[in-house]
CSV table of C-alpha atoms and ligand atoms in Angstrom, one decimal:
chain,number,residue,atom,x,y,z
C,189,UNK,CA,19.4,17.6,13.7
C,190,UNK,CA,18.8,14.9,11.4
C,191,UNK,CA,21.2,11.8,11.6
C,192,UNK,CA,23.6,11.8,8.3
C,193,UNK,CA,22.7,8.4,7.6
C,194,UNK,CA,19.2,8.8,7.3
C,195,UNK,CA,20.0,11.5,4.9
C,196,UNK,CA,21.8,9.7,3.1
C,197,UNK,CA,20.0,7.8,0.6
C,198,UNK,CA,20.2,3.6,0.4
C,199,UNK,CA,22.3,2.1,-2.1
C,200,UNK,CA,19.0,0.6,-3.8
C,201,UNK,CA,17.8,4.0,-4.9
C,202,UNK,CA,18.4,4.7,-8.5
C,203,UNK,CA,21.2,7.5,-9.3
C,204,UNK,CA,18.0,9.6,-11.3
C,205,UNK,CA,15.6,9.2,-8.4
C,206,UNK,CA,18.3,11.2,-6.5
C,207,UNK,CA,19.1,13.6,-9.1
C,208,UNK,CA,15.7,14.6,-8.4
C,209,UNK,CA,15.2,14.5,-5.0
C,210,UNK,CA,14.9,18.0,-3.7
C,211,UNK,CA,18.1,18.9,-1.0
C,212,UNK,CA,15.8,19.7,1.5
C,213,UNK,CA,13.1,16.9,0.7
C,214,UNK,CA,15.5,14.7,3.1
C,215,UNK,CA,15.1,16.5,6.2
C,216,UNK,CA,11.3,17.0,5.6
C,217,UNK,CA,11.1,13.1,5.5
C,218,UNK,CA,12.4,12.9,8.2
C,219,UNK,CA,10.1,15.3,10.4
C,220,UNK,CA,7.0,13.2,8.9
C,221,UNK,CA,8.7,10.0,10.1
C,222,UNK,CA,8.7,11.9,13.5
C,223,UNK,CA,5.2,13.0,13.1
C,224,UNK,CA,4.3,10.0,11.9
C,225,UNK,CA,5.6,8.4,15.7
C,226,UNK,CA,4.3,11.0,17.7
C,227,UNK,CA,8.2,12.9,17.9
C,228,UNK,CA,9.1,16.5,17.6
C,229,UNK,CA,9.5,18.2,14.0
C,230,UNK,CA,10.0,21.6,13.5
C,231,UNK,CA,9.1,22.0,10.0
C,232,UNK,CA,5.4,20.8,10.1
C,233,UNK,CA,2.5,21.9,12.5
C,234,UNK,CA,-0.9,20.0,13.2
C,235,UNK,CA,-4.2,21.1,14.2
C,236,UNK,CA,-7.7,19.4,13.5
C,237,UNK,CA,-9.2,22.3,11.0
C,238,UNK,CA,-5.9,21.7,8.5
C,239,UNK,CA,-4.5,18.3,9.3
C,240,UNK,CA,-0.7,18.6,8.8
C,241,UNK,CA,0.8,21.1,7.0
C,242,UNK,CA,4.4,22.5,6.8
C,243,UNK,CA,5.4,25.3,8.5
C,244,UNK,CA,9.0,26.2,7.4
C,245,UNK,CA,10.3,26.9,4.3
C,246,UNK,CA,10.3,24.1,1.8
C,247,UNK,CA,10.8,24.1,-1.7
C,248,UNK,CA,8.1,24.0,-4.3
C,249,UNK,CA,8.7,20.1,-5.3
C,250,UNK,CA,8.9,19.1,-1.5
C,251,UNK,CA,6.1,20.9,-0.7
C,252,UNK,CA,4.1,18.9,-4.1
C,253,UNK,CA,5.8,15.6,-2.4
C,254,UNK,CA,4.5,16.0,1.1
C,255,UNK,CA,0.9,16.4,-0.4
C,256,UNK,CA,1.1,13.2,-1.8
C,257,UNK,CA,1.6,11.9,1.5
C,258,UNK,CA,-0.1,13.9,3.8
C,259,UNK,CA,-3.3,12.3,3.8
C,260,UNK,CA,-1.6,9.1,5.9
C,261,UNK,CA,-0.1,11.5,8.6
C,262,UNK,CA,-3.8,13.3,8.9
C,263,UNK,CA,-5.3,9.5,9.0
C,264,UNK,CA,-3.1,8.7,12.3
C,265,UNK,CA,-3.9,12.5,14.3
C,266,UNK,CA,-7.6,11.1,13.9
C,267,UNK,CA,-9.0,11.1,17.1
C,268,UNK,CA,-11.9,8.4,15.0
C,269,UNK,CA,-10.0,5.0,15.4
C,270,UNK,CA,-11.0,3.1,12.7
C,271,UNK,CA,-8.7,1.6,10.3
C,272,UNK,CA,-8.0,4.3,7.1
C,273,UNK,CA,-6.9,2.5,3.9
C,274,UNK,CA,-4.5,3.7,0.7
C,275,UNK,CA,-4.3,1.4,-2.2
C,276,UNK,CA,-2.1,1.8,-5.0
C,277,UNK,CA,-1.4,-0.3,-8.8
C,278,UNK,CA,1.6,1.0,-11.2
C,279,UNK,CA,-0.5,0.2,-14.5
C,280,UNK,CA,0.3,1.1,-18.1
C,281,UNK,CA,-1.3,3.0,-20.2
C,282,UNK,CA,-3.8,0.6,-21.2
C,283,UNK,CA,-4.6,-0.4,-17.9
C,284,UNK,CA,-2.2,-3.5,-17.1
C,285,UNK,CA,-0.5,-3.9,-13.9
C,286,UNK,CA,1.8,-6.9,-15.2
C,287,UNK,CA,1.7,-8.8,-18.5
C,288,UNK,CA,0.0,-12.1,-19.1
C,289,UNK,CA,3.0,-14.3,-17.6
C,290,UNK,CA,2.4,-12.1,-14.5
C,291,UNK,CA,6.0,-10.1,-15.6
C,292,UNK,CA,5.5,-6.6,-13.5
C,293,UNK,CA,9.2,-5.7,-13.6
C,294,UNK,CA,9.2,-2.9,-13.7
C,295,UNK,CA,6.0,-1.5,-14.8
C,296,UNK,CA,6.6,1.8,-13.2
C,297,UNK,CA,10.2,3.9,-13.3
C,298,UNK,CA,12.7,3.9,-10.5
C,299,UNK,CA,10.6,6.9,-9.2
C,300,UNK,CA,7.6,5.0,-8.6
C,301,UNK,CA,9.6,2.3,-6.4
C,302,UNK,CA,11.0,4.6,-4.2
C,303,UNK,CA,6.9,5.9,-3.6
C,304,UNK,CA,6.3,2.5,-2.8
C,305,UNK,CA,8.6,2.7,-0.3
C,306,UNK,CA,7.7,6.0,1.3
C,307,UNK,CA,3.5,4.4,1.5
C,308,UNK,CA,4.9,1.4,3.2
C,309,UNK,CA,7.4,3.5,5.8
C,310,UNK,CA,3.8,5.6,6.4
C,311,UNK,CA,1.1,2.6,7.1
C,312,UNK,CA,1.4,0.4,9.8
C,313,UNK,CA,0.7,-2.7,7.0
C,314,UNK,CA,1.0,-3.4,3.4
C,315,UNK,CA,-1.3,-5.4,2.2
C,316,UNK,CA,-1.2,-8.0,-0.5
C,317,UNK,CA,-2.6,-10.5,-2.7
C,318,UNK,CA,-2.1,-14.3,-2.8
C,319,UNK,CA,-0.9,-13.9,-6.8
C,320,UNK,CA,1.3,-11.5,-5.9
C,321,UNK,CA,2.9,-13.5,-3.3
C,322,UNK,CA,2.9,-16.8,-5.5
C,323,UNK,CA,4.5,-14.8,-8.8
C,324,UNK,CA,7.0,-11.8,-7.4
C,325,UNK,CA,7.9,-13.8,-3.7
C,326,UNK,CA,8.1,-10.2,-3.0
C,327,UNK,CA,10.2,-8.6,0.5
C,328,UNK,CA,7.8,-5.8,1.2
C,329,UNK,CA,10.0,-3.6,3.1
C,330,UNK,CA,11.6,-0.5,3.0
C,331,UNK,CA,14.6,-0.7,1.9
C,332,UNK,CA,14.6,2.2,-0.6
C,333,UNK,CA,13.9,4.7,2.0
C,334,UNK,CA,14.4,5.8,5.7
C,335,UNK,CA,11.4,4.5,7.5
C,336,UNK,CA,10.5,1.7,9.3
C,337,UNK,CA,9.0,-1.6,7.3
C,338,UNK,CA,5.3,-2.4,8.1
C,339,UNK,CA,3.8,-5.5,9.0
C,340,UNK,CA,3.3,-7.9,6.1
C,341,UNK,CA,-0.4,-9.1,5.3
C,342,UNK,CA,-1.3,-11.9,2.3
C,343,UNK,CA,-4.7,-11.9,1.7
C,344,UNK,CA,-5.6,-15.9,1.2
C,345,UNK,CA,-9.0,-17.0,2.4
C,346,UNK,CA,-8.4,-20.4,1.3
C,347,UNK,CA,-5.1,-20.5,2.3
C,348,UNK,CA,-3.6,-21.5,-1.1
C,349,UNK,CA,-0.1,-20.9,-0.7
C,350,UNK,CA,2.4,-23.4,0.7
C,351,UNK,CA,3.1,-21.5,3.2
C,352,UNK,CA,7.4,-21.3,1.9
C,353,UNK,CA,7.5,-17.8,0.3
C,354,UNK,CA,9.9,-15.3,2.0
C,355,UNK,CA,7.3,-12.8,3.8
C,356,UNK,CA,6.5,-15.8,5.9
C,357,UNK,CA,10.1,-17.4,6.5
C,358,UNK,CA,12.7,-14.0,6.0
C,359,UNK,CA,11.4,-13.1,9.4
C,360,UNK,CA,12.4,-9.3,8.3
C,361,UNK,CA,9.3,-8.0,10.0
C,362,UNK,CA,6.3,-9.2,11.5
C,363,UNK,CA,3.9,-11.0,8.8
C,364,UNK,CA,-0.2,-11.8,8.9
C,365,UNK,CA,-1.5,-14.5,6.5
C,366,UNK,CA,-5.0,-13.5,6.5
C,367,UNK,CA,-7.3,-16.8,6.2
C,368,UNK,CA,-10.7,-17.3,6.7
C,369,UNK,CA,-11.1,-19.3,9.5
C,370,UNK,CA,-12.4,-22.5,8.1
C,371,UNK,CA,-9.0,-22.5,6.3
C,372,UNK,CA,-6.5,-20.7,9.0
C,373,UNK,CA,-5.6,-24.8,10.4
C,374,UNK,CA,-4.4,-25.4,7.2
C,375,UNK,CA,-2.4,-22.3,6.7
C,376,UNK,CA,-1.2,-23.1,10.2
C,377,UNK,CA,-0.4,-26.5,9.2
C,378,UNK,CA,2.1,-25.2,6.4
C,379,UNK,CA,3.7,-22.7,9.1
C,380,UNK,CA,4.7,-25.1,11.3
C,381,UNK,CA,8.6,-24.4,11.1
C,382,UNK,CA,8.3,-20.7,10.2
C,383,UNK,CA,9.8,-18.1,12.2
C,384,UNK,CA,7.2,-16.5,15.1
C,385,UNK,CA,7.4,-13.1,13.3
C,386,UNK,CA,4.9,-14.8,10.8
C,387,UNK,CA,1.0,-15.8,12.0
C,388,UNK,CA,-2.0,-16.6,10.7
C,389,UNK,CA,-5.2,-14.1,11.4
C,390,UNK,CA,-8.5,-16.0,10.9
C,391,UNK,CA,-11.0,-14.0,10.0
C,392,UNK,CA,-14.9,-15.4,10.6
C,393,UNK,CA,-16.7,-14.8,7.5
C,394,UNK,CA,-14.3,-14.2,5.2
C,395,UNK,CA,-15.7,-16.0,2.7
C,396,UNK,CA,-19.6,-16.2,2.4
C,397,UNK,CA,-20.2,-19.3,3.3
C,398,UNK,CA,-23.5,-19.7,1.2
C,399,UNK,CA,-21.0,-19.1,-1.8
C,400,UNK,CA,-17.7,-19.7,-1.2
C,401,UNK,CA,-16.4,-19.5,-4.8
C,402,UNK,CA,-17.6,-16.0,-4.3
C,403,UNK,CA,-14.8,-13.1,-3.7
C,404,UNK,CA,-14.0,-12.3,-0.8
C,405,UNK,CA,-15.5,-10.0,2.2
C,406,UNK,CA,-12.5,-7.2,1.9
C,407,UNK,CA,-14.2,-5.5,4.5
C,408,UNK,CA,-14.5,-7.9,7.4
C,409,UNK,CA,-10.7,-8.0,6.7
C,410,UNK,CA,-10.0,-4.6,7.5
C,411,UNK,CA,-12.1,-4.9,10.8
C,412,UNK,CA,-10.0,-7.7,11.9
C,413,UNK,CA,-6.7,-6.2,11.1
C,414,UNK,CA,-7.8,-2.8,12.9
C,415,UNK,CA,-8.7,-4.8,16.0
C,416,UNK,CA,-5.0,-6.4,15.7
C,417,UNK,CA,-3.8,-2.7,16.5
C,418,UNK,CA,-3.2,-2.1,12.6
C,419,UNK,CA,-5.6,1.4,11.6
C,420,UNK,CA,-3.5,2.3,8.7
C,421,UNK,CA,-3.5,0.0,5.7
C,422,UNK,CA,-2.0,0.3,2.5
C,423,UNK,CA,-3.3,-2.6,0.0
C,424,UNK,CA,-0.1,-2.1,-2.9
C,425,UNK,CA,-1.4,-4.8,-5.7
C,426,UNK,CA,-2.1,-6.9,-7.3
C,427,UNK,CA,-5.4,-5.3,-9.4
C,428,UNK,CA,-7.8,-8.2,-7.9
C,429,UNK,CA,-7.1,-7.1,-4.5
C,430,UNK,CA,-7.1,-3.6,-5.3
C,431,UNK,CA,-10.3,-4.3,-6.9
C,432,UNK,CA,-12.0,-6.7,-4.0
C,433,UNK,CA,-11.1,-3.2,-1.5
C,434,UNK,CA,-12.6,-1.0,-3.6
C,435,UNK,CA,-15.7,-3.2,-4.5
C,436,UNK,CA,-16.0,-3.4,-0.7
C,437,UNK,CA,-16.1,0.5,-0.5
C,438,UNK,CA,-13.0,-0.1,2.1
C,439,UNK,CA,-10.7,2.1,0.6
C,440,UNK,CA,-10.3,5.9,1.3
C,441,UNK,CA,-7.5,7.1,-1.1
C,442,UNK,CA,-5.9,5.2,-4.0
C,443,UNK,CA,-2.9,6.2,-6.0
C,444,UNK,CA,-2.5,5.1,-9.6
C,445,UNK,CA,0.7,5.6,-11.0
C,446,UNK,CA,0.8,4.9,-14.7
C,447,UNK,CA,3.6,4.7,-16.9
C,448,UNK,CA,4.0,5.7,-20.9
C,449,UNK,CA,4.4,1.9,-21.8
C,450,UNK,CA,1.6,-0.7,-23.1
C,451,UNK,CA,1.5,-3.6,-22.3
C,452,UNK,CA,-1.5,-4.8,-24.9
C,453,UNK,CA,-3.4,-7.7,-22.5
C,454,UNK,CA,-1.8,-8.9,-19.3
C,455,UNK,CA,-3.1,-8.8,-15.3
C,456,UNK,CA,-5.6,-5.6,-15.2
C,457,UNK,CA,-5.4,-3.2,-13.0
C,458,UNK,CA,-8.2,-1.7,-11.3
C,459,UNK,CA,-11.7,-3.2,-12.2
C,460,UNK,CA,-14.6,-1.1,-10.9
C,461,UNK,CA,-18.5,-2.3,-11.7
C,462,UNK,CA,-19.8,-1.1,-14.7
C,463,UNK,CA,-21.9,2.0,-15.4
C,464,UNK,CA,-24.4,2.5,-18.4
C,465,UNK,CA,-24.4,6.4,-18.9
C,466,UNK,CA,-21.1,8.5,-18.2
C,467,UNK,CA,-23.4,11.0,-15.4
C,468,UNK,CA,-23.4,7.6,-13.1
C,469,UNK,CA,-19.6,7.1,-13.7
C,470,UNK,CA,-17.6,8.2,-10.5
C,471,UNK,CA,-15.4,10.9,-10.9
C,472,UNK,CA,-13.5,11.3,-7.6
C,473,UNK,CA,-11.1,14.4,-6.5
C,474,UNK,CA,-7.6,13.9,-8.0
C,475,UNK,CA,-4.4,15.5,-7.3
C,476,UNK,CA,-1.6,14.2,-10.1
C,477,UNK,CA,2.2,14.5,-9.1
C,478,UNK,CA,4.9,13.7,-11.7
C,479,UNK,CA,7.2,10.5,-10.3
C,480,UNK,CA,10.4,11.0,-12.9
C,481,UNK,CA,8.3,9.6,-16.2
C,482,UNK,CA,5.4,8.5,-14.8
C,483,UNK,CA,2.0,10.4,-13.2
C,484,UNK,CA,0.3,9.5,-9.8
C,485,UNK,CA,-3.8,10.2,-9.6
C,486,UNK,CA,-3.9,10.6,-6.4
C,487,UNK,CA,-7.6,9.6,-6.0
C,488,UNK,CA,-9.6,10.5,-2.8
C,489,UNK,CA,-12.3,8.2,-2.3
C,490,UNK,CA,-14.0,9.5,1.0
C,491,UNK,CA,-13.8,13.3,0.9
K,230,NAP,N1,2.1,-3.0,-10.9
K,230,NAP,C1,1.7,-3.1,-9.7
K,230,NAP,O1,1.4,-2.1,-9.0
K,230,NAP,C2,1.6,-4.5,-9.1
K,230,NAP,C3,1.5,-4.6,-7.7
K,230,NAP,C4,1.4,-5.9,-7.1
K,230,NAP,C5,1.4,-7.0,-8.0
K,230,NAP,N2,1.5,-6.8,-9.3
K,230,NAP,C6,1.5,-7.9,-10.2
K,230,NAP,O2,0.1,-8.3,-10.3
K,230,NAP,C7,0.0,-9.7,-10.5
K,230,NAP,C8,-0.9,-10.3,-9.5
K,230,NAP,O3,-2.1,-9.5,-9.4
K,230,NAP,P1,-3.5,-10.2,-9.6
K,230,NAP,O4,-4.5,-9.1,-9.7
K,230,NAP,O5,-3.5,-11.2,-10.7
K,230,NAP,O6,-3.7,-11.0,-8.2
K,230,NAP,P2,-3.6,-10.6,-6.7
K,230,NAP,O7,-4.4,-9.4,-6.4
K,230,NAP,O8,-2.1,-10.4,-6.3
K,230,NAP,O9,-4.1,-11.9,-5.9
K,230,NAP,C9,-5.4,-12.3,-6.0
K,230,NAP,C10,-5.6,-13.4,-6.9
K,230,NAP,O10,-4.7,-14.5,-6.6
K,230,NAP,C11,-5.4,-15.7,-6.7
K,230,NAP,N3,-4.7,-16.8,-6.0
K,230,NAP,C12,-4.9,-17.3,-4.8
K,230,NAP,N4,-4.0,-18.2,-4.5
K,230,NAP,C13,-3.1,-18.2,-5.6
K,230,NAP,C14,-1.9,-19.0,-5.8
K,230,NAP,N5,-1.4,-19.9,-5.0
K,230,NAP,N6,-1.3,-18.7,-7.0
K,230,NAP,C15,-1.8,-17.8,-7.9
K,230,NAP,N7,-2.9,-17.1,-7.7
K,230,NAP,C16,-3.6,-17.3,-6.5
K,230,NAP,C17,-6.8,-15.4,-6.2
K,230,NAP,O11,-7.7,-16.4,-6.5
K,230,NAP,P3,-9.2,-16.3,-6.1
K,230,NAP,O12,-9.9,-15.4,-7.1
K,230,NAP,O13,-9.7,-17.7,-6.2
K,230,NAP,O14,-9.3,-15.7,-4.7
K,230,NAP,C18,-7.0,-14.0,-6.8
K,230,NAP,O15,-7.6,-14.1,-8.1
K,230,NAP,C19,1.4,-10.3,-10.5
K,230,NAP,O16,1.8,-10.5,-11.8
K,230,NAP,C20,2.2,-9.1,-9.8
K,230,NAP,O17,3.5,-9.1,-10.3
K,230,NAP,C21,1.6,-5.6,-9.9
């Protein structure tokens, strides 16, 4: 049986998020945590043909929850070892993920935090961008939900942070500041005194070196993060990063959660290349899933 604690939801979870948690959504966490680490759960069953898929009885809502997030337990019973990448923005209406003074609190409702929380328990890394880090100085772990926190990765390929926000010195859990590696000295430089739960992966060719001001080769960092034993990535903001992993063609699922508010000019949110006639525009397989006031497209870029 399930520990009460973990049952129990954290203090940091919103009174109407719980209201509308399902009473057996708890235990079925739970069992995917388990699954998700190779343990014994009851209520689901695996087998190559249908991926995960639950096996006891489970309420409608739960059942609507865990196939929001059943495409990350499928990604780690792959037998392929490749790394498997989920992104996700919380944009408004009108397509803003913060406004123009880089304000993002909160863009998304209470509900849409505690998702966050449940992607980053799933993947074995969140991964974000050097904006995000200089604006929000953001924790990136789960503290809204059972689950163990993921291993922090700041994309910077010119290393230009200073090297003093919290993911590097908080030493919660471990923390990559992805560099190219014509820059990593310099990032190491800055981490001199830092805790050794935070380290610097130098990535050859990061940047092209014919044009440097260029963006970034998203893909070459998913390589190198896979070969540092991390296959499941979820890349949570801000829109350029987003962006850069979808220009790349490295990401396999992305969840946009968007919110009734407008935010009228601001950060964008995701910025795909253009297309002149609507036949040409992708239209990928979507799922939506109701997060309090908000809707997730859940977005499946491989199938
Ligand atoms: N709603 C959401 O889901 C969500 C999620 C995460 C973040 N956010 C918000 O999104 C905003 C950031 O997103 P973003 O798309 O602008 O950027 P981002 O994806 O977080 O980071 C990439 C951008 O940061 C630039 N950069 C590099 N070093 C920097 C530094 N030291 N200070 C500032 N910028 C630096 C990069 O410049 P180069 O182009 O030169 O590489 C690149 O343009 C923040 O306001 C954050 O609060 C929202």
């Amino acid at each position: 049986m399930p520990t009460p604690e973990l049952l129990t939801p954290p203090p940091e979870v919103a009174a109407e998020v719980i209201a509308d948690i399902p009473s057996d959504w708890p235990a079925l966490w739970l069992q995917m945590l388990q699954a998700r680490d190779g343990g014994r759960h009851a209520l689901l069953r695996y087998t190559p043909a249908t991926g995960w898929v639950v096996s006891g009885e489970c309420s409608a809502r739960s059942l609507e929850l865990f196939m929001a997030y059943k495409p990350m337990l499928d990604a780690r019973s792959r037998k392929d070892l490749s790394p498997w990448v989920v992104a996700q923005l919380g944009q408004s209406l009108d397509g803003f993920v913060a406004t123009a003074t880089g304000d993002s609190y909160y863009v998304n409702g209470a509900h849409g935090l505690v998702h966050l929380h449940r992607l980053r328990a799933l993947c074995d890394a969140v991964v974000v961008g050097a904006r995000t880090v200089a604006t929000d100085n953001p924790q990136l772990t789960t503290r809204r939900v059972p689950g163990p926190s993921p291993v922090r990765v700041v994309m910077d390929p010119r290393a230009d942070l200073d090297g003093e926000s919290r993911v590097f010195r908080d030493g919660q859990s471990e923390s990559l500041w992805v560099c190219d590696a014509r820059h990593a000295a310099t990032a190491r430089q800055r981490l001199r005194d830092a805790p050794d739960t935070t380290e610097v992966l130098a990535v050859e060719g990061l940047l092209d070196e014919r044009n440097p001001a260029a963006c970034y080769r998203a893909e070459r960092a998913v390589e190198a993060l896979g070969r540092h034993g991390l296959r499941l990535l979820f890349v949570e903001g801000g829109g350029i990063t987003v962006s850069r992993f979808f220009g790349a063609r490295a990401l396999d699922r992305l969840h946009l959660v968007v919110a009734p508010v407008l935010i009228g000019n601001g950060r964008r949110g995701l910025q795909v290349p253009a297309r002149d006639v609507m036949i040409e525009c992708p239209r990928p397989p979507a799922r939506t899933l109701r997060l309090g006031d908000d809707l997730l497209w859940d977005l499946d870029l491989k199938p």
